mmCIF file of C-alpha atoms in Angstrom:
data_model
loop_
_atom_site.group_PDB
_atom_site.id
_atom_site.type_symbol
_atom_site.label_atom_id
_atom_site.label_comp_id
_atom_site.label_asym_id
_atom_site.label_seq_id
_atom_site.Cartn_x
_atom_site.Cartn_y
_atom_site.Cartn_z
ATOM 1 C CA UNK A 17 0.000 0.000 0.000
ATOM 2 C CA UNK A 18 2.832 2.328 0.873
ATOM 3 C CA UNK A 19 4.577 1.447 -2.376
ATOM 4 C CA UNK A 20 1.468 2.387 -4.323
ATOM 5 C CA UNK A 21 1.269 5.757 -2.527
ATOM 6 C CA UNK A 22 4.938 6.482 -3.153
ATOM 7 C CA UNK A 23 4.532 5.520 -6.779
ATOM 8 C CA UNK A 24 1.468 7.750 -7.147
ATOM 9 C CA UNK A 25 3.170 10.687 -5.462
ATOM 10 C CA UNK A 26 6.157 10.284 -7.779
ATOM 11 C CA UNK A 27 4.007 10.450 -10.887
ATOM 12 C CA UNK A 28 2.057 13.414 -9.556
ATOM 13 C CA UNK A 29 5.264 15.322 -8.836
ATOM 14 C CA UNK A 30 6.617 14.372 -12.247
ATOM 15 C CA UNK A 31 3.446 15.652 -13.888
ATOM 16 C CA UNK A 32 3.676 18.925 -11.967
ATOM 17 C CA UNK A 33 7.322 19.401 -12.975
ATOM 18 C CA UNK A 34 6.487 18.667 -16.598
ATOM 19 C CA UNK A 35 3.554 21.078 -16.460
ATOM 20 C CA UNK A 36 5.724 23.836 -14.987
ATOM 21 C CA UNK A 37 8.456 23.133 -17.541
ATOM 22 C CA UNK A 38 5.937 23.225 -20.387
ATOM 23 C CA UNK A 39 4.558 26.521 -19.113
ATOM 24 C CA UNK A 40 8.045 27.976 -18.860
ATOM 25 C CA UNK A 41 8.918 26.699 -22.317
ATOM 26 C CA UNK A 42 5.650 28.077 -23.688
ATOM 27 C CA UNK A 43 6.397 31.386 -21.973
ATOM 28 C CA UNK A 44 9.843 31.554 -23.551
ATOM 29 C CA UNK A 45 8.789 30.275 -26.971
ATOM 30 C CA UNK A 46 5.809 32.605 -27.286
ATOM 31 C CA UNK A 47 7.720 35.694 -26.154
ATOM 32 C CA UNK A 48 10.438 37.808 -27.711
ATOM 33 C CA UNK A 49 13.631 37.684 -25.697
ATOM 34 C CA UNK A 50 15.018 41.079 -24.710
ATOM 35 C CA UNK A 51 17.113 42.980 -22.219
ATOM 36 C CA UNK A 52 16.830 46.302 -20.480
ATOM 37 C CA UNK A 53 19.097 48.632 -22.440
ATOM 38 C CA UNK A 54 21.491 50.374 -20.052
ATOM 39 C CA UNK A 55 21.114 54.164 -20.293
ATOM 40 C CA UNK A 56 24.797 54.900 -20.040
ATOM 41 C CA UNK A 57 26.312 58.378 -19.963
ATOM 42 C CA UNK A 58 30.009 59.029 -20.475
ATOM 43 C CA UNK A 59 31.548 61.777 -18.343
ATOM 44 C CA UNK A 60 34.323 63.527 -20.284
ATOM 45 C CA UNK A 61 35.733 66.942 -21.211
ATOM 46 C CA UNK A 62 36.313 68.604 -24.589
ATOM 47 C CA UNK A 63 39.879 69.614 -23.754
ATOM 48 C CA UNK A 64 42.799 67.880 -22.101
ATOM 49 C CA UNK A 65 42.375 68.032 -18.323
ATOM 50 C CA UNK A 66 44.164 66.943 -15.185
ATOM 51 C CA UNK A 67 42.109 65.193 -12.524
ATOM 52 C CA UNK A 68 41.964 67.261 -9.333
ATOM 53 C CA UNK A 69 39.351 65.419 -7.236
ATOM 54 C CA UNK A 70 36.990 62.480 -7.799
ATOM 55 C CA UNK A 71 33.959 62.727 -5.511
ATOM 56 C CA UNK A 72 32.260 59.360 -6.247
ATOM 57 C CA UNK A 73 33.005 55.640 -6.196
ATOM 58 C CA UNK A 74 31.957 52.857 -8.601
ATOM 59 C CA UNK A 75 28.448 51.622 -7.764
ATOM 60 C CA UNK A 76 27.556 54.768 -5.814
ATOM 61 C CA UNK A 77 24.062 56.205 -6.330
ATOM 62 C CA UNK A 78 24.001 59.907 -7.153
ATOM 63 C CA UNK A 79 21.297 62.528 -7.546
ATOM 64 C CA UNK A 80 20.975 65.035 -10.336
ATOM 65 C CA UNK A 81 23.302 67.956 -9.556
ATOM 66 C CA UNK A 82 25.716 65.976 -7.363
ATOM 67 C CA UNK A 83 29.377 66.878 -7.921
ATOM 68 C CA UNK A 84 31.173 64.025 -9.677
ATOM 69 C CA UNK A 85 34.671 65.228 -10.541
ATOM 70 C CA UNK A 86 36.828 68.355 -10.472
ATOM 71 C CA UNK A 87 39.591 68.893 -13.012
ATOM 72 C CA UNK A 88 42.317 71.379 -13.877
ATOM 73 C CA UNK A 89 42.910 72.755 -17.373
ATOM 74 C CA UNK A 90 46.702 73.285 -17.624
ATOM 75 C CA UNK A 91 46.301 75.434 -20.722
ATOM 76 C CA UNK A 92 43.244 77.360 -19.572
ATOM 77 C CA UNK A 93 45.079 79.681 -17.165
ATOM 78 C CA UNK A 94 47.553 80.545 -19.922
ATOM 79 C CA UNK A 95 44.723 81.146 -22.411
ATOM 80 C CA UNK A 96 42.832 83.378 -19.962
ATOM 81 C CA UNK A 97 45.988 85.366 -19.124
ATOM 82 C CA UNK A 98 46.806 85.793 -22.810
ATOM 83 C CA UNK A 99 43.260 86.851 -23.669
ATOM 84 C CA UNK A 100 43.239 89.300 -20.745
ATOM 85 C CA UNK A 101 46.584 90.795 -21.793
ATOM 86 C CA UNK A 102 45.436 91.105 -25.412
ATOM 87 C CA UNK A 103 42.252 92.827 -24.265
ATOM 88 C CA UNK A 104 44.209 95.278 -22.098
ATOM 89 C CA UNK A 105 46.554 95.944 -25.009
ATOM 90 C CA UNK A 106 43.645 96.840 -27.296
ATOM 91 C CA UNK A 107 42.114 99.048 -24.601
ATOM 92 C CA UNK A 108 45.426 100.855 -24.140
ATOM 93 C CA UNK A 109 45.798 101.268 -27.893
ATOM 94 C CA UNK A 110 42.335 102.791 -28.037
ATOM 95 C CA UNK A 111 43.102 105.204 -25.189
ATOM 96 C CA UNK A 112 46.389 106.191 -26.837
ATOM 97 C CA UNK A 113 44.682 106.623 -30.203
ATOM 98 C CA UNK A 114 41.959 108.861 -28.769
ATOM 99 C CA UNK A 115 44.516 110.883 -26.784
ATOM 100 C CA UNK A 116 46.774 111.289 -29.826
ATOM 101 C CA UNK A 117 43.932 112.166 -32.191
ATOM 102 C CA UNK A 118 42.450 114.644 -29.714
ATOM 103 C CA UNK A 119 45.885 116.246 -29.400
ATOM 104 C CA UNK A 120 46.205 116.517 -33.194
ATOM 105 C CA UNK A 121 42.721 118.026 -33.439
ATOM 106 C CA UNK A 122 43.516 120.498 -30.684
ATOM 107 C CA UNK A 123 46.830 121.501 -32.292
ATOM 108 C CA UNK A 124 45.147 121.883 -35.684
ATOM 109 C CA UNK A 125 42.501 124.125 -34.172
ATOM 110 C CA UNK A 126 45.209 126.209 -32.504
ATOM 111 C CA UNK A 127 47.083 126.460 -35.811
ATOM 112 C CA UNK A 128 43.868 127.555 -37.477
ATOM 113 C CA UNK A 129 43.247 130.202 -34.849
ATOM 114 C CA UNK A 130 46.873 131.393 -35.084
ATOM 115 C CA UNK A 131 46.825 131.551 -38.880
ATOM 116 C CA UNK A 132 43.444 133.313 -39.013
ATOM 117 C CA UNK A 133 44.522 135.782 -36.335
ATOM 118 C CA UNK A 134 47.720 136.509 -38.285
ATOM 119 C CA UNK A 135 45.750 137.185 -41.471
ATOM 120 C CA UNK A 136 43.174 139.225 -39.556
ATOM 121 C CA UNK A 137 45.994 141.350 -38.112
ATOM 122 C CA UNK A 138 47.357 142.042 -41.586
ATOM 123 C CA UNK A 139 43.853 142.826 -42.823
ATOM 124 C CA UNK A 140 43.303 145.209 -39.932
ATOM 125 C CA UNK A 141 46.494 147.105 -40.766
ATOM 126 C CA UNK A 142 45.675 147.297 -44.479
ATOM 127 C CA UNK A 143 42.117 148.407 -43.829
ATOM 128 C CA UNK A 144 43.358 151.025 -41.377
ATOM 129 C CA UNK A 145 45.812 152.418 -43.968
ATOM 130 C CA UNK A 146 43.085 152.323 -46.605
ATOM 131 C CA UNK A 147 40.680 154.244 -44.375
ATOM 132 C CA UNK A 148 43.404 156.764 -43.494
ATOM 133 C CA UNK A 149 44.176 157.314 -47.170
ATOM 134 C CA UNK A 150 40.494 157.643 -47.915
ATOM 135 C CA UNK A 151 40.196 160.274 -45.166
ATOM 136 C CA UNK A 152 43.135 162.208 -46.527
ATOM 137 C CA UNK A 153 41.668 162.057 -50.016
ATOM 138 C CA UNK A 154 38.371 163.417 -48.821
ATOM 139 C CA UNK A 155 40.152 166.237 -46.946
ATOM 140 C CA UNK A 156 42.280 167.267 -49.929
ATOM 141 C CA UNK A 157 39.572 167.103 -52.550
ATOM 142 C CA UNK A 158 39.061 170.539 -54.209
ATOM 143 C CA UNK A 159 42.504 171.831 -53.321
ATOM 144 C CA UNK A 160 44.316 172.233 -56.599
ATOM 145 C CA UNK A 161 47.760 172.389 -55.082
ATOM 146 C CA UNK A 162 47.374 168.831 -53.927
ATOM 147 C CA UNK A 163 45.789 167.576 -57.054
ATOM 148 C CA UNK A 164 48.781 165.388 -57.948
ATOM 149 C CA UNK A 165 48.645 163.685 -54.582
ATOM 150 C CA UNK A 166 45.142 162.422 -55.090
ATOM 151 C CA UNK A 167 46.079 159.515 -57.367
ATOM 152 C CA UNK A 168 44.316 156.202 -56.646
ATOM 153 C CA UNK A 169 47.301 153.945 -57.271
ATOM 154 C CA UNK A 170 48.133 153.418 -53.629
ATOM 155 C CA UNK A 171 44.537 152.932 -52.644
ATOM 156 C CA UNK A 172 43.974 150.435 -55.440
ATOM 157 C CA UNK A 173 47.048 148.496 -54.310
ATOM 158 C CA UNK A 174 45.693 148.396 -50.780
ATOM 159 C CA UNK A 175 42.346 147.100 -52.047
ATOM 160 C CA UNK A 176 44.105 144.359 -54.001
ATOM 161 C CA UNK A 177 46.064 143.338 -50.918
ATOM 162 C CA UNK A 178 42.904 143.374 -48.802
ATOM 163 C CA UNK A 179 41.040 141.211 -51.316
ATOM 164 C CA UNK A 180 43.986 138.820 -51.511
ATOM 165 C CA UNK A 181 44.139 138.434 -47.716
ATOM 166 C CA UNK A 182 40.382 137.930 -47.465
ATOM 167 C CA UNK A 183 40.563 135.085 -49.993
ATOM 168 C CA UNK A 184 43.641 133.719 -48.229
ATOM 169 C CA UNK A 185 41.748 133.788 -44.943
ATOM 170 C CA UNK A 186 38.808 131.927 -46.474
ATOM 171 C CA UNK A 187 41.073 129.316 -48.093
ATOM 172 C CA UNK A 188 43.062 128.842 -44.890
ATOM 173 C CA UNK A 189 39.852 128.301 -42.903
ATOM 174 C CA UNK A 190 38.630 125.745 -45.483
ATOM 175 C CA UNK A 191 41.959 123.891 -45.445
ATOM 176 C CA UNK A 192 42.017 123.681 -41.658
ATOM 177 C CA UNK A 193 38.351 122.580 -41.590
ATOM 178 C CA UNK A 194 39.134 119.804 -44.103
ATOM 179 C CA UNK A 195 42.127 118.715 -42.032
ATOM 180 C CA UNK A 196 39.992 118.659 -38.892
ATOM 181 C CA UNK A 197 37.323 116.616 -40.675
ATOM 182 C CA UNK A 198 39.962 114.142 -41.894
ATOM 183 C CA UNK A 199 41.354 113.802 -38.375
ATOM 184 C CA UNK A 200 37.869 113.157 -36.990
ATOM 185 C CA UNK A 201 37.182 110.537 -39.692
ATOM 186 C CA UNK A 202 40.525 108.854 -38.997
ATOM 187 C CA UNK A 203 39.787 108.867 -35.284
ATOM 188 C CA UNK A 204 36.331 107.347 -35.870
ATOM 189 C CA UNK A 205 37.545 104.657 -38.299
ATOM 190 C CA UNK A 206 40.535 103.536 -36.234
ATOM 191 C CA UNK A 207 38.440 103.594 -33.059
ATOM 192 C CA UNK A 208 35.809 101.369 -34.704
ATOM 193 C CA UNK A 209 38.509 98.881 -35.769
ATOM 194 C CA UNK A 210 39.827 98.720 -32.214
ATOM 195 C CA UNK A 211 36.288 98.461 -30.834
ATOM 196 C CA UNK A 212 35.699 95.380 -33.016
ATOM 197 C CA UNK A 213 38.944 93.819 -31.778
ATOM 198 C CA UNK A 214 38.012 94.647 -28.183
ATOM 199 C CA UNK A 215 34.536 93.151 -28.593
ATOM 200 C CA UNK A 216 35.948 89.985 -30.171
ATOM 201 C CA UNK A 217 38.567 89.676 -27.435
ATOM 202 C CA UNK A 218 35.945 90.131 -24.722
ATOM 203 C CA UNK A 219 33.846 87.358 -26.263
ATOM 204 C CA UNK A 220 36.873 85.074 -26.389
ATOM 205 C CA UNK A 221 37.706 85.866 -22.767
ATOM 206 C CA UNK A 222 34.094 85.267 -21.765
ATOM 207 C CA UNK A 223 34.149 81.842 -23.451
ATOM 208 C CA UNK A 224 37.347 80.923 -21.652
ATOM 209 C CA UNK A 225 35.923 82.051 -18.317
ATOM 210 C CA UNK A 226 32.803 79.991 -19.014
ATOM 211 C CA UNK A 227 35.043 76.997 -19.686
ATOM 212 C CA UNK A 228 36.617 77.589 -16.305
ATOM 213 C CA UNK A 229 33.138 77.274 -14.778
ATOM 214 C CA UNK A 230 32.832 73.794 -16.301
ATOM 215 C CA UNK A 231 35.923 72.395 -14.643
ATOM 216 C CA UNK A 232 33.490 70.845 -12.187
ATOM 217 C CA UNK A 233 31.243 68.132 -13.635
ATOM 218 C CA UNK A 234 27.855 67.524 -12.034
ATOM 219 C CA UNK A 235 25.548 64.571 -12.544
ATOM 220 C CA UNK A 236 22.930 65.392 -15.216
ATOM 221 C CA UNK A 237 20.514 62.700 -13.937
ATOM 222 C CA UNK A 238 19.728 60.478 -11.012
ATOM 223 C CA UNK A 239 21.838 57.402 -11.529
ATOM 224 C CA UNK A 240 24.503 54.963 -10.480
ATOM 225 C CA UNK A 241 28.223 55.361 -11.068
ATOM 226 C CA UNK A 242 29.658 52.636 -13.293
ATOM 227 C CA UNK A 243 33.355 52.350 -14.000
ATOM 228 C CA UNK A 244 35.766 55.092 -12.939
ATOM 229 C CA UNK A 245 38.589 55.083 -15.469
ATOM 230 C CA UNK A 246 40.811 57.857 -14.092
ATOM 231 C CA UNK A 247 42.909 58.649 -11.043
ATOM 232 C CA UNK A 248 43.705 61.859 -9.208
ATOM 233 C CA UNK A 249 46.556 63.692 -10.908
ATOM 234 C CA UNK A 250 46.126 61.844 -14.198
ATOM 235 C CA UNK A 251 46.210 63.845 -17.438
ATOM 236 C CA UNK A 252 43.175 62.941 -19.550
ATOM 237 C CA UNK A 253 43.083 63.549 -23.344
ATOM 238 C CA UNK A 254 40.066 65.335 -24.886
ATOM 239 C CA UNK A 255 36.791 63.340 -24.968
ATOM 240 C CA UNK A 256 38.279 60.401 -23.045
ATOM 241 C CA UNK A 257 35.727 58.909 -20.677
ATOM 242 C CA UNK A 258 36.574 59.594 -17.045
ATOM 243 C CA UNK A 259 33.650 57.632 -15.618
ATOM 244 C CA UNK A 260 30.353 56.121 -16.722
ATOM 245 C CA UNK A 261 26.961 56.930 -15.252
ATOM 246 C CA UNK A 262 23.851 54.734 -15.522
ATOM 247 C CA UNK A 263 20.356 56.121 -15.140
ATOM 248 C CA UNK A 264 18.537 54.524 -12.217
ATOM 249 C CA UNK A 265 15.314 53.991 -14.130
ATOM 250 C CA UNK A 266 16.085 52.684 -17.630
ATOM 251 C CA UNK A 267 13.313 53.317 -20.150
ATOM 252 C CA UNK A 268 14.498 51.429 -23.253
ATOM 253 C CA UNK A 269 14.010 47.716 -23.896
ATOM 254 C CA UNK A 270 16.050 46.156 -26.692
ATOM 255 C CA UNK A 271 14.343 43.041 -27.993
ATOM 256 C CA UNK A 272 15.531 40.452 -30.525
ATOM 257 C CA UNK A 273 12.885 38.881 -32.769
ATOM 258 C CA UNK A 274 14.203 35.501 -33.912
ATOM 259 C CA UNK A 275 14.593 35.424 -37.678
ATOM 260 C CA UNK A 276 12.736 32.096 -37.734
ATOM 261 C CA UNK A 277 9.732 33.499 -35.864
ATOM 262 C CA UNK A 278 7.931 36.508 -37.306
ATOM 263 C CA UNK A 279 5.777 38.694 -35.067
ATOM 264 C CA UNK A 280 3.457 41.294 -36.481
ATOM 265 C CA UNK A 281 4.857 44.298 -34.617
ATOM 266 C CA UNK A 282 4.941 47.886 -35.836
ATOM 267 C CA UNK A 283 5.938 51.250 -34.405
ATOM 268 C CA UNK A 284 3.264 52.367 -31.939
ATOM 269 C CA UNK A 285 2.103 48.875 -30.945
ATOM 270 C CA UNK A 286 1.634 48.220 -27.225
ATOM 271 C CA UNK A 287 3.391 45.255 -25.646
ATOM 272 C CA UNK A 288 3.927 43.686 -22.242
ATOM 273 C CA UNK A 289 7.455 43.470 -20.841
ATOM 274 C CA UNK A 290 7.949 40.696 -18.268
ATOM 275 C CA UNK A 291 10.904 39.901 -16.049
ATOM 276 C CA UNK A 292 12.564 36.551 -16.767
ATOM 277 C CA UNK A 293 13.201 35.670 -13.129
ATOM 278 C CA UNK A 294 10.518 37.384 -11.040
ATOM 279 C CA UNK A 295 6.845 38.162 -11.132
ATOM 280 C CA UNK A 296 6.948 41.665 -12.552
ATOM 281 C CA UNK A 297 5.689 43.165 -15.802
ATOM 282 C CA UNK A 298 4.882 46.558 -17.281
ATOM 283 C CA UNK A 299 3.291 47.877 -20.459
ATOM 284 C CA UNK A 300 5.449 49.422 -23.155
ATOM 285 C CA UNK A 301 5.282 50.770 -26.708
ATOM 286 C CA UNK A 302 7.313 49.874 -29.783
ATOM 287 C CA UNK A 303 9.298 52.950 -30.843
ATOM 288 C CA UNK A 304 11.474 51.452 -33.577
ATOM 289 C CA UNK A 305 11.660 48.263 -35.609
ATOM 290 C CA UNK A 306 15.210 47.646 -36.745
ATOM 291 C CA UNK A 307 16.134 47.187 -40.382
ATOM 292 C CA UNK A 308 18.942 44.690 -39.803
ATOM 293 C CA UNK A 309 19.536 41.191 -38.476
ATOM 294 C CA UNK A 310 22.042 40.957 -35.610
ATOM 295 C CA UNK A 311 23.360 38.234 -33.320
ATOM 296 C CA UNK A 312 21.876 37.821 -29.873
ATOM 297 C CA UNK A 313 24.047 38.985 -26.940
ATOM 298 C CA UNK A 314 25.806 36.035 -25.300
ATOM 299 C CA UNK A 315 23.990 36.463 -21.999
ATOM 300 C CA UNK A 316 20.625 35.962 -23.745
ATOM 301 C CA UNK A 317 21.656 32.659 -25.355
ATOM 302 C CA UNK A 318 20.420 29.423 -23.843
ATOM 303 C CA UNK A 319 23.429 27.634 -25.364
ATOM 304 C CA UNK A 320 26.514 29.839 -25.307
ATOM 305 C CA UNK A 321 28.293 28.255 -28.259
ATOM 306 C CA UNK A 322 25.282 28.409 -30.600
ATOM 307 C CA UNK A 323 24.650 31.775 -32.154
ATOM 308 C CA UNK A 324 21.156 33.028 -32.902
ATOM 309 C CA UNK A 325 20.200 35.912 -35.168
ATOM 310 C CA UNK A 326 17.229 38.185 -34.916
ATOM 311 C CA UNK A 327 15.734 41.551 -35.825
ATOM 312 C CA UNK A 328 16.156 44.418 -33.353
ATOM 313 C CA UNK A 329 13.071 45.992 -31.793
ATOM 314 C CA UNK A 330 13.194 48.980 -29.430
ATOM 315 C CA UNK A 331 10.494 49.499 -26.825
ATOM 316 C CA UNK A 332 9.969 52.385 -24.449
ATOM 317 C CA UNK A 333 8.612 51.827 -20.963
ATOM 318 C CA UNK A 334 7.605 54.382 -18.282
ATOM 319 C CA UNK A 335 10.308 55.822 -16.044
ATOM 320 C CA UNK A 336 8.616 54.570 -12.882
ATOM 321 C CA UNK A 337 9.578 50.927 -13.466
ATOM 322 C CA UNK A 338 11.418 48.389 -11.320
ATOM 323 C CA UNK A 339 13.680 46.907 -14.001
ATOM 324 C CA UNK A 340 17.443 46.951 -13.595
ATOM 325 C CA UNK A 341 19.974 47.969 -16.221
ATOM 326 C CA UNK A 342 20.812 44.922 -18.335
ATOM 327 C CA UNK A 343 18.049 42.737 -16.867
ATOM 328 C CA UNK A 344 16.810 39.860 -19.070
ATOM 329 C CA UNK A 345 13.120 40.219 -19.960
ATOM 330 C CA UNK A 346 10.474 38.889 -22.319
ATOM 331 C CA UNK A 347 8.267 40.936 -24.614
ATOM 332 C CA UNK A 348 4.770 39.843 -25.559
ATOM 333 C CA UNK A 349 2.471 41.428 -28.103
ATOM 334 C CA UNK A 350 -1.003 42.393 -26.963
#
């Protein structure tokens, strides 16, 4: 009797195991195998830097805005000093130019005043002599004895000299005004050229100072530190990864549709993403159907030495999910 019971229990257990195995096999055969795509960020700099301080460790969870690493730019201080010196040089050149041009304008105005005053003095003397001669002429008119002295030759000569000096005065004023206008134009043009250089240099200096503000790298997201590939004091070439950062809540599922099994999936279709080793699932949406056939990742293969090919499918899931980066999952069409 006991043997019969043992025998019956054995077959019942065997049936249960086979049922569970068939369900698991059905689950795996009906679903598309996939993995949670790690959302990996590379922390690097655009220029060569020297590591000053690393504030995190591999595997450490960080929040958005946490300080990750501080670096030194060996060339940045030199660039900022050079840009500052160049800017000061242009500013000094502008000050010297304005001072020099203002001096030339002032001296030209003084020369104009001096020249005009000199001509005016000569004109005053000639006009005075002319008026004196005219007075004498008027006084001697009608007196016959002085008739020979009333010739107009001297007066006409004075008038010619007066007219000459008046034209000379007008021409001198025009020449000085033209020279002053040329000086002002030269001052304006050369000042504008220096202003452009000063503006360009200020922009360059501002960019360098902004670069100095980015010598501290902060976490752009909530995540987990992956590998740290640098050490304090190490000189890092441009764009070399210093550390990797993984988002805590991955949102991309990368599925592989076996080339032997075709599923009618299109962009926009809703699917269910299930964990391969725990009772957890979440809805997702197909965002891209790949146009190439690729090999499955080794960790997704049931038999490591047998390669399988499939079509890539990318699925987006909500941020508030409990999947881990790189977790093996199954995707089922609704």
